[in-house]
mmCIF file of C-alpha atoms in Angstrom:
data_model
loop_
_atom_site.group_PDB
_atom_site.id
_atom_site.type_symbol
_atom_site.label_atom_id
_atom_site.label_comp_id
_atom_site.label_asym_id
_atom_site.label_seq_id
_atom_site.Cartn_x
_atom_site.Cartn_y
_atom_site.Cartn_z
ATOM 1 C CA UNK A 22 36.275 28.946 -3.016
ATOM 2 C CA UNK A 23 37.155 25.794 -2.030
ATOM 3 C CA UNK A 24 33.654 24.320 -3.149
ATOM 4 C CA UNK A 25 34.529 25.897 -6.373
ATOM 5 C CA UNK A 26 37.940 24.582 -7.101
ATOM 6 C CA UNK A 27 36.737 21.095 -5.950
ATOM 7 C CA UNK A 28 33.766 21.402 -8.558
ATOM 8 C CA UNK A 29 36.258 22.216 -11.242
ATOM 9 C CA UNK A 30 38.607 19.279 -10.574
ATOM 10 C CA UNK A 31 35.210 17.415 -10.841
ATOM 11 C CA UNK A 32 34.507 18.430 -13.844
ATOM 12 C CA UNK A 33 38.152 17.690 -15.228
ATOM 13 C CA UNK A 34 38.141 14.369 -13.739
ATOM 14 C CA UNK A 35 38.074 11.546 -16.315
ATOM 15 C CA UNK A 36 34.050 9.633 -16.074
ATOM 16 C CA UNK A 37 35.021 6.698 -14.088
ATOM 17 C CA UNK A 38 37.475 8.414 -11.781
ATOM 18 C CA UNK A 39 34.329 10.405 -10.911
ATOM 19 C CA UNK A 40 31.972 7.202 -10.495
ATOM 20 C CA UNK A 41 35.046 5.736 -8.291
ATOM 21 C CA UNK A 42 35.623 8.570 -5.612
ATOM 22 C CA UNK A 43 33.641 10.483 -3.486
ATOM 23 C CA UNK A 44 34.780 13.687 -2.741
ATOM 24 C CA UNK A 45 34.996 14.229 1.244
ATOM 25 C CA UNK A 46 31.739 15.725 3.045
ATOM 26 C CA UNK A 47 30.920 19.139 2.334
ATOM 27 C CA UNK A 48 29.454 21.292 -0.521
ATOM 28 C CA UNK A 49 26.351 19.905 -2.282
ATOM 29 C CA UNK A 50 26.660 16.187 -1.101
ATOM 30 C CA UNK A 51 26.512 17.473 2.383
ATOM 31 C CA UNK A 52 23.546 19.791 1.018
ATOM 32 C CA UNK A 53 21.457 16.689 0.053
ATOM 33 C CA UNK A 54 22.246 15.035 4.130
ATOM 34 C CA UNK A 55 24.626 12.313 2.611
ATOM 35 C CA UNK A 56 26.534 11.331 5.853
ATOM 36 C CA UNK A 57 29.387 9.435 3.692
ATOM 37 C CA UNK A 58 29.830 6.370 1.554
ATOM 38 C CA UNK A 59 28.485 2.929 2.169
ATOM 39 C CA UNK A 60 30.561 -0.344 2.322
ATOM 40 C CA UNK A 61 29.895 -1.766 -1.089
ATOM 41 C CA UNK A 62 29.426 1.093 -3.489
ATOM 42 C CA UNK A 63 26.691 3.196 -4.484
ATOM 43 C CA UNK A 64 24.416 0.315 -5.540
ATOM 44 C CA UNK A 65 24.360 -1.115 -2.458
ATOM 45 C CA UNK A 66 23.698 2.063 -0.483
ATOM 46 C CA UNK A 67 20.826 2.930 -2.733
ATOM 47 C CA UNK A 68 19.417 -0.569 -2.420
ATOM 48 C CA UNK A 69 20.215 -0.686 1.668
ATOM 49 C CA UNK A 70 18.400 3.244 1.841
ATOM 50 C CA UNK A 71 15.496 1.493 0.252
ATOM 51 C CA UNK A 72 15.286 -1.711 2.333
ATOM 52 C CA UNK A 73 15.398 0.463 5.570
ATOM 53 C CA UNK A 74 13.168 3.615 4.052
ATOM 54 C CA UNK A 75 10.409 1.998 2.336
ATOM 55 C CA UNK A 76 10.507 -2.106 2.559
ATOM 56 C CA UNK A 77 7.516 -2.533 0.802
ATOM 57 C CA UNK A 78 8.823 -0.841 -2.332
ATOM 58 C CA UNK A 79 12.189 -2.794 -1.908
ATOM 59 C CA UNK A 80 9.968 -5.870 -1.724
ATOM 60 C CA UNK A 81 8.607 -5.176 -4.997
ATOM 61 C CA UNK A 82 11.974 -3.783 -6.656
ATOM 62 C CA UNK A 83 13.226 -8.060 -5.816
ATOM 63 C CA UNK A 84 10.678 -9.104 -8.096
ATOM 64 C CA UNK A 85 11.594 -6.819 -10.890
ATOM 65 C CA UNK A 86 14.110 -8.416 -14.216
ATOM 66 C CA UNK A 87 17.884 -7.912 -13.302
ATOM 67 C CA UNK A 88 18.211 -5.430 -16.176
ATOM 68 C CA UNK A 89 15.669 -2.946 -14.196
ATOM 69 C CA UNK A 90 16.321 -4.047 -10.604
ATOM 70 C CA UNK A 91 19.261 -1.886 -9.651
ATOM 71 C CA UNK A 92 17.567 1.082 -11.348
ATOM 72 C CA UNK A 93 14.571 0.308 -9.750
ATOM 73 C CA UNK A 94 16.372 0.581 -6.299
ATOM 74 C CA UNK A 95 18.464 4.168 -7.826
ATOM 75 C CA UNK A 96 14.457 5.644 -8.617
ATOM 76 C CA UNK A 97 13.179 4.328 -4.732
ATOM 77 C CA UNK A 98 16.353 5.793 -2.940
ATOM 78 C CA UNK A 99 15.692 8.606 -4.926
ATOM 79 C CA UNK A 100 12.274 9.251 -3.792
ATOM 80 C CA UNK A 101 13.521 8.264 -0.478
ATOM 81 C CA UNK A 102 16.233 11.093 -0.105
ATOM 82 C CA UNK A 103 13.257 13.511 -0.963
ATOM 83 C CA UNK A 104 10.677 12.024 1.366
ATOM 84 C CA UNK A 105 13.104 12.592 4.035
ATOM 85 C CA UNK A 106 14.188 15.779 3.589
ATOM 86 C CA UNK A 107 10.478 17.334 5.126
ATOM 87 C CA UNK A 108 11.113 15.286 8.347
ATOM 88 C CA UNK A 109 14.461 15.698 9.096
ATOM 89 C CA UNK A 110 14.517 19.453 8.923
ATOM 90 C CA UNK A 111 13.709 22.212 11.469
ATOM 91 C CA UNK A 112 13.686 25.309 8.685
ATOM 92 C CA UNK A 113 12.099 25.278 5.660
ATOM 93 C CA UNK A 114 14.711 26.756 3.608
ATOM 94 C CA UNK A 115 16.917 24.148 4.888
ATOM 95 C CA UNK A 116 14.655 22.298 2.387
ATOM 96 C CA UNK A 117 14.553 24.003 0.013
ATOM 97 C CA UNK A 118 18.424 24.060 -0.590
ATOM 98 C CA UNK A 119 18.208 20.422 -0.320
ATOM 99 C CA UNK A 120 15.597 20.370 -3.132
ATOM 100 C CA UNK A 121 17.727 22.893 -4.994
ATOM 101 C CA UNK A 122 20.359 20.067 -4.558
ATOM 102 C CA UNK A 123 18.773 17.555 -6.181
ATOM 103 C CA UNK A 124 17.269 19.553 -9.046
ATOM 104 C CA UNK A 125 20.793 20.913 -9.789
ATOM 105 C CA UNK A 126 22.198 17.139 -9.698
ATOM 106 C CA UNK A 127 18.838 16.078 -12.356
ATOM 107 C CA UNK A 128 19.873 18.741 -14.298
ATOM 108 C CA UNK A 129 23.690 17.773 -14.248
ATOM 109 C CA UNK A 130 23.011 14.125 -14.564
ATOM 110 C CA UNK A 131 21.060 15.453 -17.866
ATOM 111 C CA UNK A 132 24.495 16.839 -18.959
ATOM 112 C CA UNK A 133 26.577 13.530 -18.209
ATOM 113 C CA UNK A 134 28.044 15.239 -14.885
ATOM 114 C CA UNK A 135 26.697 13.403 -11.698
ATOM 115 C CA UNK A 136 27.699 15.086 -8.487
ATOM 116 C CA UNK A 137 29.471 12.520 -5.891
ATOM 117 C CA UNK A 138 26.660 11.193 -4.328
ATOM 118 C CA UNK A 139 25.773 7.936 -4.439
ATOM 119 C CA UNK A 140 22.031 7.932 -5.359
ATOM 120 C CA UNK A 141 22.696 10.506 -7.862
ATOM 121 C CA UNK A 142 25.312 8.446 -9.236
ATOM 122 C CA UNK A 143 22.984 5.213 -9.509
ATOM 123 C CA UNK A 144 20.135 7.550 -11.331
ATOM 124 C CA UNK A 145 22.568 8.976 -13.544
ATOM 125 C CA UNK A 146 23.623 4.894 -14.535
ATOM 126 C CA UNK A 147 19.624 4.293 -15.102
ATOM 127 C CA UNK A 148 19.429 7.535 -17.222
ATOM 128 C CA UNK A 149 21.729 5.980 -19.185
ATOM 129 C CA UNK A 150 20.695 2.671 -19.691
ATOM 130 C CA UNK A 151 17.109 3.406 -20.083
ATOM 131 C CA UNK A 152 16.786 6.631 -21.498
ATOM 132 C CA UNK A 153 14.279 8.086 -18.697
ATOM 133 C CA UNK A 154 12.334 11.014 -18.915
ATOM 134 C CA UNK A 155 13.980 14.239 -17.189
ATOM 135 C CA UNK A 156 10.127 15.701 -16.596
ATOM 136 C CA UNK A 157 8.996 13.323 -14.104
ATOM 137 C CA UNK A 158 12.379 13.714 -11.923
ATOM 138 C CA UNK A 159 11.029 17.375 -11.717
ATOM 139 C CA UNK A 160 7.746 17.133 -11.401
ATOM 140 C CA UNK A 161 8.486 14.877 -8.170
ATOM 141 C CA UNK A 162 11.185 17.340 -7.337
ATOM 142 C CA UNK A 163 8.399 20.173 -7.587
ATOM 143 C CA UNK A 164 5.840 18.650 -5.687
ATOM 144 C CA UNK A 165 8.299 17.551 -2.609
ATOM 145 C CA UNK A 166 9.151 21.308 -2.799
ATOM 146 C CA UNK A 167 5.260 22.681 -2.862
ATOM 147 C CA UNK A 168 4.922 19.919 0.454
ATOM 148 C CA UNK A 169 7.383 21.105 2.446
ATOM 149 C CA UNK A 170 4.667 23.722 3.873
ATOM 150 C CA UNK A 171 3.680 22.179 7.310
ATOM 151 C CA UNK A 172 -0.236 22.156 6.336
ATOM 152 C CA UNK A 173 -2.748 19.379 5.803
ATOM 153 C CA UNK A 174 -4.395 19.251 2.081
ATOM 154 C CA UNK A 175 -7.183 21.286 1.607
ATOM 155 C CA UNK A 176 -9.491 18.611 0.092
ATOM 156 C CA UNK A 177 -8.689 15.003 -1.098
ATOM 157 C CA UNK A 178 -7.801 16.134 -5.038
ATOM 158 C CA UNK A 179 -5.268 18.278 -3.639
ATOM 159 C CA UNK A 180 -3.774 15.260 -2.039
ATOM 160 C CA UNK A 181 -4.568 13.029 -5.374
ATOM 161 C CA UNK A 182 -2.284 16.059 -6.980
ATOM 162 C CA UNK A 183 0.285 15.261 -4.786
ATOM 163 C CA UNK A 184 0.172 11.504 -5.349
ATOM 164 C CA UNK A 185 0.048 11.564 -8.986
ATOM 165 C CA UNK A 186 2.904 14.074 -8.967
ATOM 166 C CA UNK A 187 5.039 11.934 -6.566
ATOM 167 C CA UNK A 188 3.727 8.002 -6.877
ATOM 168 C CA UNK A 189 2.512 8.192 -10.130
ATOM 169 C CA UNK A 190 5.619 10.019 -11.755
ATOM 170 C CA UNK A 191 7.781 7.232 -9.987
ATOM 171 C CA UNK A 192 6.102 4.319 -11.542
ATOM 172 C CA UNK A 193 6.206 6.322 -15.168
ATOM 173 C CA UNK A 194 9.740 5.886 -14.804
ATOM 174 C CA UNK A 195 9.578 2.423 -13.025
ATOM 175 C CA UNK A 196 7.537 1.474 -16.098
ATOM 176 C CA UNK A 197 10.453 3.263 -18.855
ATOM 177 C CA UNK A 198 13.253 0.771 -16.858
ATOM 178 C CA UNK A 199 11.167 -2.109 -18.119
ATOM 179 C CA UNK A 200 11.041 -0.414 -21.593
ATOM 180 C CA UNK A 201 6.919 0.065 -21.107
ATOM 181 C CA UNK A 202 5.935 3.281 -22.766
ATOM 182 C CA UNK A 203 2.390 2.599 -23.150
ATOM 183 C CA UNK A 204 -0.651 4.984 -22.426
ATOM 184 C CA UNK A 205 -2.739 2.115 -20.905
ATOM 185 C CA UNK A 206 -0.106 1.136 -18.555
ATOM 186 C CA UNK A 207 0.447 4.931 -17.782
ATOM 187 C CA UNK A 208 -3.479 5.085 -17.029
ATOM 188 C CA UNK A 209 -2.939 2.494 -14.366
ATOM 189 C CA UNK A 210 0.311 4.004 -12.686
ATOM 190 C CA UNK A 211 -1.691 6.688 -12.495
ATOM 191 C CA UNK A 212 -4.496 4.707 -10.464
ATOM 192 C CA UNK A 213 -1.712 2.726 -8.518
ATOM 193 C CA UNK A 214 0.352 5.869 -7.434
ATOM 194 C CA UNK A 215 -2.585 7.986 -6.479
ATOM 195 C CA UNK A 216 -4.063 5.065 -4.464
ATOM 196 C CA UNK A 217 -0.411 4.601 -2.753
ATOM 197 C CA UNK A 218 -0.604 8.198 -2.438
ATOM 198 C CA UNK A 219 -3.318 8.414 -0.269
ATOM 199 C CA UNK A 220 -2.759 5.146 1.526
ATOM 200 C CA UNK A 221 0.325 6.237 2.682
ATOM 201 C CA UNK A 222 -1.243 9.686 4.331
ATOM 202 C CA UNK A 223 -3.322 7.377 6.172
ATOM 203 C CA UNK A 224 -0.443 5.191 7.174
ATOM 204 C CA UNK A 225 1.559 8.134 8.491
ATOM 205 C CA UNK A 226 -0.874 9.883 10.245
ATOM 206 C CA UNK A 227 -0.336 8.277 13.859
ATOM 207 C CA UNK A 228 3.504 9.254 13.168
ATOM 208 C CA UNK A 229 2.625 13.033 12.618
ATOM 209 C CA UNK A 230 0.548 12.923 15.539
ATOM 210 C CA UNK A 231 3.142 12.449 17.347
ATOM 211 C CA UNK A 232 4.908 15.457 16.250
ATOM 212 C CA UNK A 233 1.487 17.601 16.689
ATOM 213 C CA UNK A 234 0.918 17.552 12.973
ATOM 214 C CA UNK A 235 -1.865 15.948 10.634
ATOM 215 C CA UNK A 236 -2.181 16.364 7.085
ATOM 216 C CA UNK A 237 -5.560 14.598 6.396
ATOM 217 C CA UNK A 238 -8.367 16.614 3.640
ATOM 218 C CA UNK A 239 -9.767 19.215 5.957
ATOM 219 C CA UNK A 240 -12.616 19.047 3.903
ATOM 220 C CA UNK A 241 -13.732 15.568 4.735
ATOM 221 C CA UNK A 242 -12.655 16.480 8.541
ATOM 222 C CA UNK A 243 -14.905 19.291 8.760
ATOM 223 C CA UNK A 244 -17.854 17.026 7.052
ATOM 224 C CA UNK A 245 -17.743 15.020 9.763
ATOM 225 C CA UNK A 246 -16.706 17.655 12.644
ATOM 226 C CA UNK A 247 -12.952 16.258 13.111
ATOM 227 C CA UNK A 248 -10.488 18.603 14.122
ATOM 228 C CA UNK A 249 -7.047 18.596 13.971
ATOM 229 C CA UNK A 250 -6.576 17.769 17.877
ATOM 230 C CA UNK A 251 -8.591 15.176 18.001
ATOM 231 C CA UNK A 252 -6.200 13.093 15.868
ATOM 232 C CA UNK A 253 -3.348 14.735 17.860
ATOM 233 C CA UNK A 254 -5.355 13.201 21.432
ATOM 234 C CA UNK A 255 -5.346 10.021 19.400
ATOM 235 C CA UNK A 256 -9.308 10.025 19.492
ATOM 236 C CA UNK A 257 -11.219 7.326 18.335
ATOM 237 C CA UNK A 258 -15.011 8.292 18.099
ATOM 238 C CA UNK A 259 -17.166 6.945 15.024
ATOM 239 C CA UNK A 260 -16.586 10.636 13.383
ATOM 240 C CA UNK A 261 -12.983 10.314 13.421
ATOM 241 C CA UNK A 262 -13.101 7.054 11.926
ATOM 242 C CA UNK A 263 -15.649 8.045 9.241
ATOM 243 C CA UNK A 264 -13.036 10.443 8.221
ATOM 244 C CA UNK A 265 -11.039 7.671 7.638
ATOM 245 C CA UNK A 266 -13.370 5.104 6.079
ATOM 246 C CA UNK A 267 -13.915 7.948 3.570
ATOM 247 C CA UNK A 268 -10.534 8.867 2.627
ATOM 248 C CA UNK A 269 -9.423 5.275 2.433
ATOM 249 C CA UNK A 270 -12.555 4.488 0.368
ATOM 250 C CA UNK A 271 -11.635 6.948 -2.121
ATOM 251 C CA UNK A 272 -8.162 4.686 -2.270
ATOM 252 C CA UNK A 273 -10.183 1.718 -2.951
ATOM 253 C CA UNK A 274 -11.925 3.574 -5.778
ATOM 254 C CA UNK A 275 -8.646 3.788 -7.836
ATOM 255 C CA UNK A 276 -7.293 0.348 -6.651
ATOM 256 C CA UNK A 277 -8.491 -3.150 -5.156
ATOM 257 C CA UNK A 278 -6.160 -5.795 -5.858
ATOM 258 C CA UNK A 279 -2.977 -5.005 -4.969
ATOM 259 C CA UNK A 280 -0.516 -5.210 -2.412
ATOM 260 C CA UNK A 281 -2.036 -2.105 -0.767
ATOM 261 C CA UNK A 282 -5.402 -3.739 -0.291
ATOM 262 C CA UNK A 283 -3.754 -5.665 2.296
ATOM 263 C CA UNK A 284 -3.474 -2.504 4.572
ATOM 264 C CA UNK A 285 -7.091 -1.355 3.416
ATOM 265 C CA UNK A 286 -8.472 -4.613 4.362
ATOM 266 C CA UNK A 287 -6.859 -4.687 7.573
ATOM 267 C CA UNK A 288 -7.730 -1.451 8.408
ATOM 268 C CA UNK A 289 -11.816 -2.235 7.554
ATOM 269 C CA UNK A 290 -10.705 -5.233 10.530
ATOM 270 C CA UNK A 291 -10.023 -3.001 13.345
ATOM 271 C CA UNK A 292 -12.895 -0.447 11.547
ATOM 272 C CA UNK A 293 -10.597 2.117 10.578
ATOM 273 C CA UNK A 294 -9.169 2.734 13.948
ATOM 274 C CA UNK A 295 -5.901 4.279 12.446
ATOM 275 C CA UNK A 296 -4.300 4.229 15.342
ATOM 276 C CA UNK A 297 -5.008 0.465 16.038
ATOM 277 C CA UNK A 298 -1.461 -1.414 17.324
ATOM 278 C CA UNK A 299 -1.953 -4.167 14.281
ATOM 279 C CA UNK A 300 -2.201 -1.503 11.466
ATOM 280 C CA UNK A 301 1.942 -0.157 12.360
ATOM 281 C CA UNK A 302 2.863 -3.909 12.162
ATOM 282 C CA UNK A 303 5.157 -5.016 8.894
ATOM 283 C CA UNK A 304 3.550 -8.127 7.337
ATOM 284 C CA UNK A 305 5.873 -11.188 8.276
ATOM 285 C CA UNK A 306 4.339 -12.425 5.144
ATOM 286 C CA UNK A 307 4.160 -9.927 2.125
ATOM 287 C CA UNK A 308 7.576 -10.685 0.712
ATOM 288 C CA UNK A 309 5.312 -14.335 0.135
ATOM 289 C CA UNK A 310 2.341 -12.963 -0.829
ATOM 290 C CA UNK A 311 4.275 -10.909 -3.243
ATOM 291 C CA UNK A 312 5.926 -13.343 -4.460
ATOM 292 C CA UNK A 313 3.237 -15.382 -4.875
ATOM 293 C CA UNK A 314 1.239 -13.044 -7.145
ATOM 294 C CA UNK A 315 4.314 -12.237 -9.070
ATOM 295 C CA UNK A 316 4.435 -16.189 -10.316
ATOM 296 C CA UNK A 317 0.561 -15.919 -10.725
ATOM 297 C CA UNK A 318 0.681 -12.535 -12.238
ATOM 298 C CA UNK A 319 -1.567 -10.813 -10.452
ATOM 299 C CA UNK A 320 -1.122 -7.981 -9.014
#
């Protein structure tokens, strides 16, 4: 009841008093794993979440015009609170209420009612100002759901699926906070997502080892007669890093000069060793190179 009566005096509230005050833990904010509000205000949290969560992409948000930036970081620290729900869970339907969190606070931010949370209140801001498209909030929404199954993909298009539905659909609506609505620049978020998609497997699969867990194509493990443990033993025989080569060469098929070459090139250095000691290094120098092919415009 009391969830109910607080949701009601929600709804009553006047907009900004609702922007301004976040209701005490409990309910649906404590459904999403929001542990309380950050010193600064929602923008800040979403923007800290980011720079701790996923660096790279807060690299990259920087370099963005100040009319897209703080959306930028509200889309990331979205992505973010899904990403995390899979790992920090010991149930799945733990996760799935969490999902059913955030597609209840899409649908609400659709209907000018944010919950009290302060990623949802940021995305409800960029919804605003940029007019974004409810379909890909779902459709990453959906797919986080479909992954929450502890299994590795079946064959890399199942895991190209995933990225499109998750990487790609964030840079569609990275692209709509620049005001870019344009098919060819869609055709190459698609590329760039699907390419981050799969890089990022690779990138967490000494991680999930740890936890006895590996989620690489078992059809390109069983072409080269990789199982699942020897990843978990941290094996590195030629087959296991064929498996590798080929999964990161199918990355390098749908992208080659951008800031995720860096890791592809690195990991051709140590010959696709995944679980090489350079490869879980951050780059002391990618907010330069970044930067550097922002001013030359290449990317």
């Amino acid at each position: 009841m009391a969830g109910s009566m607080a949701r009601a005096a929600l709804r009553r509230g006047a907009l900004g008093h609702r922007l301004a005050r976040p209701p005490a833990l409990g309910g649906r904010a404590a459904a999403a794993g929001w542990s309380g509000p950050a010193a600064g205000g929602a923008v800040q949290y979403c923007a800290e979440l980011v720079r701790k969560r996923d660096y790279e992409g807060f690299l990259c948000s920087l370099l963005l015009p100040v009319e897209s930036r703080t959306s930028a970081f509200a889309l990331r620290a979205f992505n973010v609170e899904l990403a995390q729900i899979k790992d920090s869970i010991t149930q799945k339907t733990t996760g799935l209420m969490r999902m059913q969190f955030w597609r209840d606070a899409v649908e609400d931010i659709y209907s000018d009612n944010p919950p009290h949370q302060p990623v949802a209140t940021e995305l409800w801001r960029a919804v605003k100002r940029h007019n974004l498209t409810k379909m890909w909030f779902m459709k990453i929404i959906d797919e986080r759901e479909k992954n929450l199954d502890d299994r590795p993909y079946r064959n890399i298009q199942e895991l190209e699926t995933y990225a499109e539905n998750t990487q790609s659909a964030l840079l569609y609506l990275t692209l709509e906070t620049l005001g870019v609505r344009d098919i060819h620049a869609d055709h190459a978020a698609s590329h760039i997502g699907k390419a981050q998609g799969i890089v990022t497997c690779l990138r967490a699969t000494p991680y999930h080892c740890t936890r006895q867990k590996v989620f690489l194509p078992m059809d390109i493990c069983m072409l080269h007669g990789v199982s699942q443990e020897d990843f978990i033993r941290g094996k590195q025989e030629k087959n296991v890093r064929d498996v590798i080569y080929d999964i990161a060469s199918q990355a390098h098929i749908h992208l080659e000069h951008v800031a995720l070459d860096d890791y592809l090139y690195n990991m051709r250095k140590v010959d696709f060793n995944i679980f090489h000691p350079s490869l879980q290094k951050k780059s002391t120098l990618l907010p330069l190179y970044l930067y550097i092919r922002s001013w030359k415009k290449t990317y």
